[in-house]
Amino acid sequence: MRYVYEGQSFSRSEAGDLMPVQLVRLFRDMLRIRRVEEAVEARYHEDQMKTPIHLVIGQEAICVGACSALEHRDLVYAGHRTHGVYLAKGGDLPAMFSEFFCRKNGCAGSRGGSMHLIDQRVGMAGSSAICGGNVPIAAGMGLAAQLLGLERVSACFFGDGAAEEGVIWETLNFAALKRLPSIFVCENNFFSVFTPLFKRQPEGAELWKKAESFGVTAEVVDGTNVLAVHAAARRAVARARSGGGPSFIEARAYRWRGHGGAGDDNHKGYRDPAELTLWQQHCPVERYYEWLLEAGHIAASERESMEREIDAEIAAAYQHAEQSPNPTRADLDTHVYAETGA
Amino acid sequence: MPWAEALIAAKTRKIDVGEGRVLSYAEALNEALRTAMEMDPKVFVFGQGVDDPAASFGVTRELQEKFGRERVFDVPLSEEAMTGVCVGSAMSGCRPVMTHNRPDFILLSMNQLVTHAAKIHYMDEGRTRVPMVIWAAIGRGWGSGAQHSQAVQGMLLGVPGLKIVMPSTPADAKGLLLAAIADDNPVLVFEHRWLMREQGVVPEGFYTVPIGKGVYRRRGADLTIAGTSHAIALALDAAEALACEGIDAEVIDLRSVKPLDEAILFESVEKTGKLLVVDTGWAMGGVCAEVACRVAEQRFDALRAPLRRIGLPDVPTPAGHTLEQLYYPNAETIAAQIRAMCA
């Protein structure tokens, strides 16, 4: 085993001043994303969702922990693994499913699909399928906030693979130079498609330390621990809002599924199945639930009703998508250019 | 002295002194930026050396003194990231103008320009806008060579979502830059280093030259020459030289290469029946090829002679003086082509 879990169990201090209702909300948000992803996975073989999916199962604590520290006005820009970020930022599940089903009323009007979720209504500024492509754009949004005097923070999400793109480091240099109100969340899941981290980056060269050397405040957190991610994100947001400049958060969590598509691809032999088994014992959703249960913040019956609600929401969203119209020929070539002033 | 060729050309060319105030091309661009920044606090200008003593050929001179370090700033040598920053700021309310001293540096930022800036409006079904300007001045001569003289408009021509303008006169330089800044799409503005000292009458205050609209620079009946930027200066010199030989060439300055003004092209070709396309970039697969193809596709019946194009040969720019002179088209090579077409 190469990539072993190195985190610790939850502690009360990580919860900080979060009220029980907020603690439970974090759980519900993760549970919702998990069940949505499982529901997508379960129906992907039907071939109705003609879009390349990248499931976030196993990494839910990162998007939920980070987005819960942001406000509605703040902007997020995702990479190709978009579902969790969109939902955590308040995304519209029926619009997301419509997008997956290639319907006219998808959140991107069927012009994006799973890799390009975008929704101004919730501050989902966009997502890029080119690793690292979203990162300077998010910094530009930080610059705009600075220039226009907006109390707004921008955050971007990218993987350990994207962190091999030069543009990330160009961006960190500029963000530090200008003290931009931007947060760079690196979701280190140890794999880029089938290629493990050790084949791509030298052993011991830690991402957060590289970021720190660019003059950006950086830290590494257990990416399966929603409280740890949330606490780091809150520190970053406070820094950004007070003019303290950018932050880099490396959150480590294991990618449970294949790079893309449905299901586990361990049988392809590119990683040790024992790794997955180990990380599944540190499930971000279940371990946190156990902690909440033990601390008396949640009751088993509450979870059951949450699951019923979420499943009903998913069923309704599927129904919405399936019953929604397809785009027509008239939709193909509109909005290539903006009509200036319109 | 560097770029002596350009200086001599600028001094010997007749100044179009009609009514009004005369400015150099670079001064007109500087005035465009000042005007835009005065009118709209969301406009900001950044690029390598914008606040240095050379001030991007004088185009950004004293902008920082007037508008401050927040709105006019030099940048790290990070073209891709800075283009992404440009995109992100444009998506969230600003109207950025990013400058490059040469278009060669734009090639470092193709991911952001082609794959992000150009596509985002479409990918958000028209909700998000990306009103940004990428500005660069094409180099030529004095050993600029293979990596400081590339005219890349042809490579970008086929990218949906981008607009490309290439002015040839000081008045158009100002009006097109103002139009580009006012436009709600990503617009590339390609100037030419050899035009920076050209003089011309430039209207004061705010005005725009419409993007995608060409203009007649010379009326004639025998043949149409169409192009943009510095190629128009050469075409006009060639047309003047041929007038005394009894060849009456019409010169169309397209001013924008994307979108292309097909109407003016077709109108002229229907009259003359002959078309020579000139461009500062490679002839193959670029502006020359596209313009000629559209005329061949849509006005074939009007043509009385084969289409011809004069761009750069399918060869990198050599750096040495002798090879450079052989490489670039000039008024004489254009005139020779016209003579052959009218023979």
XYZ file of C-alpha atoms in Angstrom:
685
model
C 0.000 0.000 0.000
C 1.321 3.349 -1.020
C -1.405 5.847 -0.170
C -2.514 5.177 3.373
C -4.929 7.188 5.442
C -3.011 9.506 7.756
C -5.834 11.509 9.261
C -7.159 11.486 12.795
C -10.576 11.065 14.291
C -12.881 14.046 14.669
C -12.374 16.357 17.578
C -14.665 18.830 19.230
C -12.126 21.602 18.743
C -12.326 21.269 14.973
C -16.018 22.026 15.158
C -15.133 25.430 16.567
C -18.207 27.572 17.133
C -20.407 25.592 14.776
C -23.860 25.084 16.178
C -25.310 21.550 16.210
C -27.674 22.475 13.400
C -24.699 23.528 11.280
C -22.835 20.349 12.142
C -25.816 18.305 11.019
C -26.139 20.403 7.879
C -22.596 19.450 6.868
C -23.585 15.813 7.203
C -26.755 16.256 5.211
C -24.901 18.030 2.405
C -22.371 15.209 2.163
C -25.040 12.546 2.375
C -26.989 14.265 -0.401
C -23.973 14.361 -2.697
C -23.160 10.724 -1.945
C -26.683 9.566 -2.734
C -26.901 11.708 -5.848
C -23.639 10.265 -7.129
C -24.787 6.740 -6.367
C -28.051 7.441 -8.146
C -26.206 8.750 -11.202
C -23.941 5.747 -11.153
C -26.892 3.372 -10.873
C -28.520 4.698 -14.016
C -25.465 5.606 -16.061
C -25.602 2.294 -17.966
C -29.012 3.240 -19.353
C -27.129 5.566 -21.679
C -29.593 8.377 -21.217
C -26.981 10.548 -19.519
C -24.734 10.941 -22.541
C -22.019 12.842 -20.740
C -18.606 11.924 -19.300
C -19.084 11.792 -15.520
C -16.418 12.069 -12.817
C -17.863 10.961 -9.516
C -16.815 12.601 -6.288
C -17.577 9.618 -4.059
C -15.024 9.491 -1.241
C -14.158 13.174 -1.608
C -17.451 14.749 -0.465
C -15.937 16.359 2.618
C -13.766 18.651 0.509
C -16.437 20.417 -1.521
C -18.882 20.493 1.401
C -16.287 21.648 3.917
C -15.033 24.404 1.632
C -18.315 25.634 0.160
C -19.975 25.755 3.585
C -17.414 28.401 4.540
C -18.446 30.552 1.569
C -21.441 32.804 1.164
C -23.921 32.985 -1.676
C -22.160 36.008 -3.238
C -18.823 34.187 -3.337
C -17.793 32.459 -6.546
C -16.512 28.947 -7.173
C -14.867 27.551 -10.278
C -14.581 23.779 -10.530
C -12.386 21.467 -12.552
C -13.856 18.450 -14.356
C -15.116 16.767 -11.147
C -18.005 19.171 -10.799
C -21.041 17.530 -9.213
C -19.991 17.908 -5.590
C -18.879 21.506 -5.914
C -22.085 22.502 -7.702
C -24.372 20.857 -5.177
C -22.323 22.090 -2.219
C -22.545 25.668 -3.528
C -26.330 25.400 -3.540
C -26.747 23.985 -7.030
C -30.052 23.045 -8.549
C -30.362 19.250 -8.708
C -33.124 19.134 -11.356
C -31.065 21.522 -13.539
C -28.011 19.313 -13.039
C -29.881 16.162 -14.015
C -31.405 17.950 -16.995
C -27.877 18.854 -18.036
C -26.833 15.215 -17.727
C -29.850 14.189 -19.800
C -28.872 16.761 -22.456
C -32.081 18.709 -22.024
C -32.748 22.286 -22.985
C -33.313 23.321 -19.377
C -30.033 21.919 -18.075
C -28.024 24.383 -16.024
C -25.830 24.976 -19.091
C -28.603 24.548 -21.654
C -27.075 21.216 -22.758
C -23.939 23.009 -23.908
C -21.772 21.724 -21.098
C -22.744 18.382 -19.629
C -21.259 16.975 -16.465
C -17.806 18.508 -16.917
C -19.046 22.056 -17.459
C -21.663 22.811 -14.828
C -22.222 26.536 -14.532
C -24.920 28.498 -12.741
C -24.682 32.186 -11.952
C -27.698 31.929 -9.656
C -25.649 30.136 -7.015
C -22.176 31.528 -7.683
C -21.097 28.493 -9.686
C -19.008 30.617 -12.018
C -18.065 27.662 -14.165
C -15.948 24.568 -14.499
C -13.146 23.611 -16.830
C -12.303 20.259 -18.371
C -8.719 21.357 -18.954
C -6.845 20.607 -15.732
C -5.819 23.869 -14.114
C -7.716 25.977 -16.652
C -10.129 27.149 -13.970
C -7.416 28.333 -11.601
C -6.294 31.634 -13.200
C -9.920 32.436 -14.028
C -10.823 32.176 -10.350
C -7.877 34.441 -9.549
C -9.205 36.906 -12.128
C -12.499 36.881 -10.269
C -10.561 37.716 -7.126
C -8.875 40.575 -8.966
C -12.245 41.871 -10.179
C -13.564 41.811 -6.618
C -10.523 43.810 -5.544
C -10.767 46.340 -8.385
C -14.512 46.836 -8.096
C -14.449 46.936 -4.301
C -16.694 43.902 -3.906
C -16.554 41.935 -0.654
C -16.379 38.740 -2.598
C -14.113 35.727 -2.391
C -13.362 33.394 -5.283
C -12.453 29.755 -4.827
C -11.337 27.086 -7.242
C -11.075 23.318 -6.995
C -8.480 21.260 -8.807
C -6.661 17.971 -8.386
C -3.130 16.811 -7.784
C -2.801 16.257 -11.530
C -3.745 19.849 -12.306
C -1.064 20.910 -9.852
C 1.466 19.715 -12.418
C 0.327 22.389 -14.854
C 2.543 25.451 -14.918
C -0.436 27.773 -14.955
C -1.241 26.878 -11.336
C 2.113 28.177 -10.189
C 1.968 31.232 -12.416
C -1.387 31.969 -10.840
C -0.214 31.484 -7.258
C 2.667 33.865 -7.899
C 0.300 36.533 -9.187
C -2.299 35.912 -6.476
C 0.341 36.346 -3.778
C 1.755 39.434 -5.507
C -1.651 41.118 -5.603
C -2.934 39.627 -2.329
C -6.008 38.410 -4.136
C -9.069 37.285 -2.151
C -8.874 33.828 -3.678
C -8.797 30.311 -2.271
C -7.082 27.466 -4.079
C -8.417 24.087 -3.022
C -6.268 21.213 -4.205
C -8.139 17.910 -3.973
C -5.272 15.472 -3.785
C -6.822 12.076 -4.510
C -3.462 10.544 -5.504
C -4.476 9.678 -9.071
C -4.604 11.331 -12.429
C -6.758 8.979 -14.485
C -4.793 5.712 -13.947
C -1.479 7.320 -13.057
C -0.540 7.427 -9.378
C 1.076 10.482 -7.855
C 4.473 8.819 -7.403
C 4.880 8.452 -11.153
C 4.211 12.139 -11.670
C 5.730 13.963 -8.740
C 8.886 13.275 -6.731
C 8.410 11.600 -3.369
C 8.376 14.053 -0.490
C 7.632 17.106 -2.630
C 4.423 18.177 -0.988
C 1.982 20.344 -2.864
C 1.049 22.631 0.009
C 4.720 23.298 0.716
C 5.309 24.269 -2.887
C 2.363 26.652 -2.678
C 3.734 28.110 0.535
C 7.035 28.809 -1.173
C 5.142 31.049 -3.605
C 4.141 33.317 -0.744
C 0.649 31.885 -0.393
C -0.600 30.813 3.033
C -0.927 27.066 2.701
C -1.951 24.088 4.751
C -2.716 20.419 4.332
C -5.848 18.878 5.778
C -7.494 15.494 6.005
C -9.839 15.628 3.057
C -12.126 12.997 4.572
C -12.750 15.198 7.592
C -15.398 17.765 6.821
C -14.696 19.688 10.002
C -11.013 20.006 9.206
C -11.719 21.178 5.668
C -14.385 23.591 6.859
C -12.082 25.055 9.502
C -9.274 25.552 6.974
C -11.678 27.134 4.528
C -12.997 29.486 7.186
C -9.477 30.612 7.964
C -8.911 31.172 4.259
C -12.153 33.098 3.808
C -11.394 35.306 6.813
C -7.940 35.972 5.376
C -9.364 36.838 1.979
C -12.044 39.152 3.344
C -9.606 41.015 5.565
C -7.119 41.713 2.776
C -4.770 38.980 3.926
C -4.414 37.508 0.468
C -4.793 34.073 -1.040
C -4.781 30.656 0.615
C -3.957 27.191 -0.623
C -5.608 24.185 0.956
C -4.384 20.727 0.068
C -7.069 18.254 1.083
C -6.177 14.586 0.798
C -8.863 12.014 0.136
C -8.919 8.849 -1.911
C -10.797 8.573 -5.199
C -13.108 5.642 -4.611
C -14.259 5.279 -8.189
C -12.466 5.280 -11.512
C -11.341 8.546 -13.029
C -14.493 8.734 -15.099
C -17.671 6.773 -15.582
C -19.508 4.522 -13.175
C -18.027 1.956 -10.865
C -14.779 0.937 -9.347
C -11.940 0.181 -11.758
C -9.519 -1.488 -9.361
C -9.594 -4.642 -11.480
C -7.531 -2.796 -14.073
C -4.547 -3.251 -11.820
C -3.263 0.281 -11.529
C -3.654 0.461 -7.768
C -3.676 -1.771 -4.733
C -7.286 -2.711 -3.863
C -6.268 -2.789 -0.191
C -5.848 0.971 -0.386
C -9.470 1.475 -1.308
C -10.615 -0.873 1.441
C -8.594 1.107 3.954
C -9.921 4.472 2.812
C -13.474 3.170 2.762
C -13.054 2.512 6.466
C -12.497 6.264 6.714
C -15.561 7.193 4.737
C -16.104 10.954 5.008
C -19.865 10.497 5.349
C -20.085 7.515 7.681
C -17.269 8.414 10.039
C -18.680 11.875 10.492
C -22.140 10.418 11.066
C -20.763 8.165 13.775
C -19.144 11.157 15.444
C -22.364 13.179 15.282
C -24.283 10.235 16.677
C -21.842 9.745 19.523
C -21.854 13.452 20.335
C -25.646 13.387 20.408
C -26.059 15.877 17.579
C -28.113 13.552 15.455
C -30.462 10.615 15.935
C -30.657 7.579 13.679
C -34.257 8.425 12.912
C -33.180 11.845 11.705
C -30.807 10.268 9.254
C -33.522 7.982 7.999
C -35.843 10.858 7.294
C -33.009 12.734 5.595
C -32.421 9.783 3.328
C -36.084 9.593 2.466
C -36.122 13.299 1.615
C -32.996 13.078 -0.477
C -34.203 10.018 -2.337
C -37.492 11.740 -3.066
C -35.595 14.797 -4.287
C -33.474 12.602 -6.563
C -36.513 10.798 -7.937
C -38.228 14.107 -8.627
C -35.095 15.496 -10.282
C -34.855 12.448 -12.526
C -38.482 12.787 -13.446
C -37.945 16.474 -14.189
C -35.012 15.707 -16.447
C -36.713 12.877 -18.291
C -39.804 14.949 -18.946
C -37.894 18.032 -20.070
C -37.594 18.981 -23.712
C -34.513 18.444 -25.820
C -32.894 21.451 -27.413
C -33.829 22.102 -31.025
C -31.979 23.140 -34.154
C -32.618 26.757 -33.200
C -30.546 26.284 -30.038
C -27.419 25.114 -31.856
C -25.876 28.363 -32.950
C -27.263 30.971 -30.602
C -25.000 32.803 -28.120
C -21.729 32.205 -29.924
C -21.273 35.937 -29.548
C -22.828 38.255 -27.012
C -24.832 41.104 -28.405
C -22.991 44.079 -27.000
C -25.037 46.139 -24.608
C -27.975 43.729 -24.716
C 19.245 52.373 -35.922
C 16.588 49.795 -35.157
C 13.601 49.575 -37.457
C 15.061 52.192 -39.791
C 12.989 50.677 -42.579
C 9.787 51.384 -40.711
C 10.833 54.910 -39.867
C 11.729 55.708 -43.443
C 8.470 54.253 -44.659
C 6.514 56.340 -42.162
C 8.296 59.537 -43.146
C 7.961 59.082 -46.859
C 4.322 58.070 -46.899
C 1.915 60.893 -47.578
C -0.003 62.026 -44.546
C -3.702 62.050 -45.093
C -4.138 65.613 -43.831
C -7.780 66.317 -44.261
C -9.606 68.450 -41.788
C -8.565 67.957 -38.226
C -5.938 67.042 -35.760
C -3.034 64.814 -36.724
C -1.791 62.112 -34.345
C 0.511 59.178 -34.730
C -0.969 55.682 -34.669
C 0.566 55.064 -31.208
C -0.778 58.374 -29.892
C -4.219 57.498 -31.210
C -4.099 54.191 -29.338
C -2.975 55.948 -26.177
C -5.908 58.322 -26.529
C -8.287 55.391 -26.991
C -7.124 53.828 -23.722
C -7.364 57.139 -21.874
C -10.833 57.752 -23.235
C -12.061 54.280 -22.283
C -10.566 54.487 -18.803
C -12.046 57.914 -18.188
C -15.458 56.773 -19.309
C -15.594 53.456 -17.507
C -13.979 52.650 -14.152
C -14.289 48.943 -14.965
C -11.673 49.238 -17.722
C -8.150 48.340 -16.678
C -4.914 47.774 -18.590
C -2.171 45.296 -17.845
C 0.692 43.631 -19.629
C 4.416 43.291 -19.656
C 6.027 46.708 -19.489
C 2.894 48.868 -19.603
C 4.420 51.195 -17.012
C 8.027 51.017 -18.181
C 9.857 53.799 -20.053
C 9.032 52.324 -23.460
C 5.341 52.142 -22.478
C 4.453 49.617 -25.200
C 5.521 51.861 -28.111
C 4.035 54.814 -26.207
C 0.576 53.264 -26.320
C 0.350 53.047 -22.517
C 2.327 56.242 -21.809
C 1.356 58.003 -18.570
C -1.711 55.850 -18.066
C -0.491 54.687 -14.674
C 0.183 58.259 -13.539
C -3.333 59.214 -14.533
C -5.318 56.149 -13.491
C -3.243 54.597 -10.722
C -1.401 51.375 -10.060
C -4.541 49.356 -9.511
C -5.878 49.987 -13.005
C -2.613 50.036 -14.944
C -0.036 47.474 -13.966
C 2.917 45.474 -15.156
C 2.648 41.698 -14.818
C 4.812 38.641 -14.181
C 5.986 36.774 -17.277
C 3.063 34.380 -17.056
C 1.043 34.680 -20.238
C -1.322 31.774 -19.684
C -2.180 32.690 -16.100
C -2.524 36.378 -16.905
C -4.865 35.574 -19.777
C -6.906 33.457 -17.379
C -6.945 36.349 -14.925
C -8.160 38.506 -17.795
C -10.973 36.030 -18.522
C -12.015 35.741 -14.875
C -12.064 39.482 -14.315
C -14.100 39.968 -17.498
C -16.579 37.298 -16.371
C -17.158 39.137 -13.129
C -17.719 42.715 -14.159
C -14.454 44.210 -15.434
C -13.435 45.182 -18.964
C -9.755 44.235 -19.050
C -7.259 45.151 -21.759
C -4.269 42.816 -21.761
C -1.258 43.815 -23.832
C 1.525 41.797 -25.414
C 4.453 43.450 -27.134
C 4.296 40.781 -29.849
C 1.599 38.283 -30.878
C 4.203 35.519 -30.472
C 3.510 35.671 -26.731
C -0.174 35.001 -27.275
C 0.804 31.475 -28.266
C 1.665 30.866 -24.597
C -1.912 31.642 -23.677
C -3.862 29.628 -26.238
C -5.551 27.428 -23.627
C -7.146 30.397 -21.924
C -7.871 32.281 -25.109
C -9.170 29.511 -27.342
C -10.523 26.953 -24.883
C -11.875 29.270 -22.216
C -12.404 32.923 -23.220
C -13.897 32.119 -26.610
C -16.247 29.386 -25.370
C -17.665 30.467 -22.023
C -20.484 32.666 -23.337
C -21.742 29.816 -25.506
C -21.240 27.222 -22.782
C -23.378 29.251 -20.386
C -26.082 29.691 -23.018
C -25.461 33.399 -23.249
C -25.619 34.260 -19.560
C -21.961 34.858 -18.746
C -20.129 37.445 -20.843
C -16.392 37.761 -21.406
C -15.769 41.365 -22.479
C -12.004 41.466 -22.819
C -9.358 42.795 -25.183
C -6.063 41.131 -26.029
C -3.761 43.616 -27.740
C -0.490 42.935 -29.520
C 1.705 44.579 -32.145
C 3.073 42.436 -34.961
C 6.839 42.752 -35.420
C 8.772 42.930 -38.666
C 12.382 43.545 -39.535
C 15.638 44.288 -37.729
C 16.179 40.631 -37.017
C 12.857 40.066 -35.265
C 13.163 36.608 -36.719
C 11.130 33.461 -36.278
C 9.961 34.216 -32.729
C 9.285 37.962 -32.642
C 7.505 38.584 -35.918
C 4.706 36.052 -36.110
C 1.335 37.302 -37.284
C -0.975 34.688 -35.773
C -4.385 35.992 -36.872
C -4.739 33.087 -39.279
C -4.420 30.527 -36.492
C -7.183 32.196 -34.515
C -9.512 32.855 -37.411
C -11.264 29.514 -37.060
C -12.055 29.843 -33.373
C -15.746 30.535 -32.779
C -16.325 33.162 -30.132
C -13.344 35.366 -30.917
C -13.301 38.644 -32.822
C -10.154 39.941 -34.500
C -9.510 43.491 -35.646
C -6.433 44.793 -37.488
C -6.531 48.545 -38.089
C -4.356 50.301 -40.646
C -4.813 54.010 -39.852
C -4.503 56.062 -36.639
C -8.196 56.974 -36.732
C -9.233 53.333 -37.094
C -6.714 52.264 -34.466
C -8.436 54.501 -31.936
C -11.975 53.715 -33.070
C -11.461 49.971 -33.246
C -9.737 49.792 -29.873
C -12.635 51.698 -28.330
C -15.076 49.384 -30.093
C -13.134 46.354 -28.853
C -13.233 47.586 -25.262
C -16.948 48.316 -25.551
C -17.640 44.909 -27.083
C -19.065 42.197 -24.827
C -16.902 39.466 -26.389
C -13.206 38.607 -26.361
C -11.615 40.767 -29.053
C -8.062 40.458 -30.326
C -6.549 43.700 -31.541
C -3.526 43.185 -33.764
C -1.578 46.328 -34.502
C 1.575 46.422 -36.585
C 4.867 47.690 -35.303
C 5.532 49.496 -38.580
C 2.345 51.496 -38.313
C 3.109 52.955 -34.885
C 4.605 56.148 -36.311
C 2.137 56.610 -39.132
C 0.408 59.969 -38.919
C -3.218 60.672 -39.613
C -6.222 62.734 -38.738
C -7.826 61.392 -35.586
C -11.162 62.640 -34.272
C -11.193 63.810 -30.660
C -13.269 62.241 -27.915
C -15.154 58.970 -27.954
C -16.112 57.242 -31.165
C -16.047 53.694 -32.380
C -15.307 52.076 -35.714
C -17.708 49.163 -36.177
C -16.119 45.725 -35.826
C -16.707 43.633 -38.938
C -17.035 46.553 -41.324
C -14.537 47.182 -44.112
C -13.906 50.440 -45.941
C -12.730 51.493 -49.412
C -9.293 53.092 -49.267
C -9.036 53.577 -52.995
C -11.616 53.246 -55.721
C -10.712 51.479 -58.937
C -12.244 49.404 -61.684
C -9.602 46.873 -62.750
C -8.934 44.743 -59.693
C -9.756 44.465 -55.987
C -7.029 44.291 -53.374
C -8.343 43.323 -49.936
C -6.434 43.098 -46.681
C -5.811 44.776 -43.366
C -3.185 46.490 -41.255
C 0.284 47.087 -42.717
C -0.592 45.084 -45.829
C -2.940 47.938 -46.765
C -0.096 50.458 -46.620
C 1.858 48.291 -49.067
C -1.200 47.748 -51.260
C -1.854 51.487 -51.470
C 1.759 52.144 -52.432
C 1.490 49.487 -55.129
C -1.836 50.850 -56.377
C -0.424 54.384 -56.648
C 2.605 53.123 -58.539
C 0.393 51.248 -61.002
C -1.943 54.157 -61.633
C 0.560 55.737 -64.000
C 0.736 52.436 -65.880
C -2.978 52.617 -66.477
C -3.974 49.985 -63.927
C -6.779 51.187 -61.690
C -6.819 49.098 -58.514
C -9.478 49.220 -55.820
C -8.203 48.808 -52.254
C -10.468 47.498 -49.497
C -9.314 47.727 -45.914
C -11.292 44.971 -44.218
C -10.244 46.342 -40.777
C -11.650 43.205 -39.091
C -10.781 39.675 -40.114
C -13.352 38.070 -37.800
C -16.125 38.792 -38.502
C -15.344 39.467 -42.167
C -17.207 42.114 -44.139
C -18.367 39.921 -47.008
C -20.688 42.599 -48.379
C -17.943 45.043 -49.290
C -15.782 42.254 -50.712
C -18.546 40.914 -52.924
C -19.611 44.396 -54.016
C -16.099 45.197 -55.177
C -15.397 41.832 -56.809
C -18.693 41.995 -58.719
C -17.388 45.236 -60.206
C -13.721 44.372 -60.857
C -13.912 40.608 -61.409
C -10.441 40.161 -59.941
C -9.235 39.718 -56.369
C -5.835 39.873 -54.746
C -5.852 39.231 -50.999
C -2.942 40.600 -48.983
C -2.086 39.826 -45.372
C 0.705 40.272 -42.861
C 0.492 36.584 -41.926
C 1.114 33.295 -43.704
C -0.900 32.882 -46.879
C -1.605 29.232 -46.166
C -4.704 28.515 -44.149
C -5.029 32.060 -42.904
C -6.761 35.319 -43.733
C -5.685 35.147 -47.392
C -7.057 31.645 -47.721
C -10.341 32.395 -45.979
C -11.094 35.598 -47.860
C -10.242 34.015 -51.204
C -12.304 30.933 -50.391
C -15.398 32.922 -49.515
C -15.221 34.842 -52.766
C -14.631 31.640 -54.725
C -17.564 29.935 -53.009
C -20.026 32.771 -53.208
C -19.014 34.976 -56.149
C -17.337 32.554 -58.528
C -19.426 33.776 -61.430
C -18.167 37.319 -60.972
C -14.519 36.306 -61.263
C -12.755 36.930 -64.549
C -9.310 35.767 -63.392
C -7.936 33.327 -60.820
C -7.809 34.564 -57.244
C -4.363 35.480 -55.979
C -2.993 35.953 -52.496
C 0.098 37.583 -51.100
C 0.880 36.678 -47.554
C 3.994 35.194 -46.078
C 5.450 32.051 -47.650
C 5.115 28.743 -45.762
C 8.481 29.422 -44.132
C 9.456 30.767 -40.688
C 10.691 34.349 -40.611
C 14.452 34.457 -41.103
C 16.362 36.887 -38.889
C 19.189 38.119 -41.122
C 18.674 41.250 -43.174
C 19.202 39.783 -46.656
C 16.879 36.852 -46.033
C 14.344 39.147 -44.403
C 14.234 41.334 -47.512
C 13.610 38.259 -49.630
C 10.970 36.932 -47.245
C 8.560 39.828 -46.901
C 6.206 41.057 -49.575
C 6.567 44.748 -50.377
C 4.899 47.275 -52.668
C 6.959 46.028 -55.598
C 6.022 42.366 -55.178
C 2.380 43.340 -54.822
C 2.614 45.543 -57.931
C 4.224 42.726 -59.891
C 1.379 40.388 -58.982
C -1.202 42.983 -60.009
C 0.516 43.516 -63.366
C 0.390 39.785 -63.988
C -3.309 39.660 -63.070
C -4.136 42.573 -65.342
C -1.963 41.523 -68.255
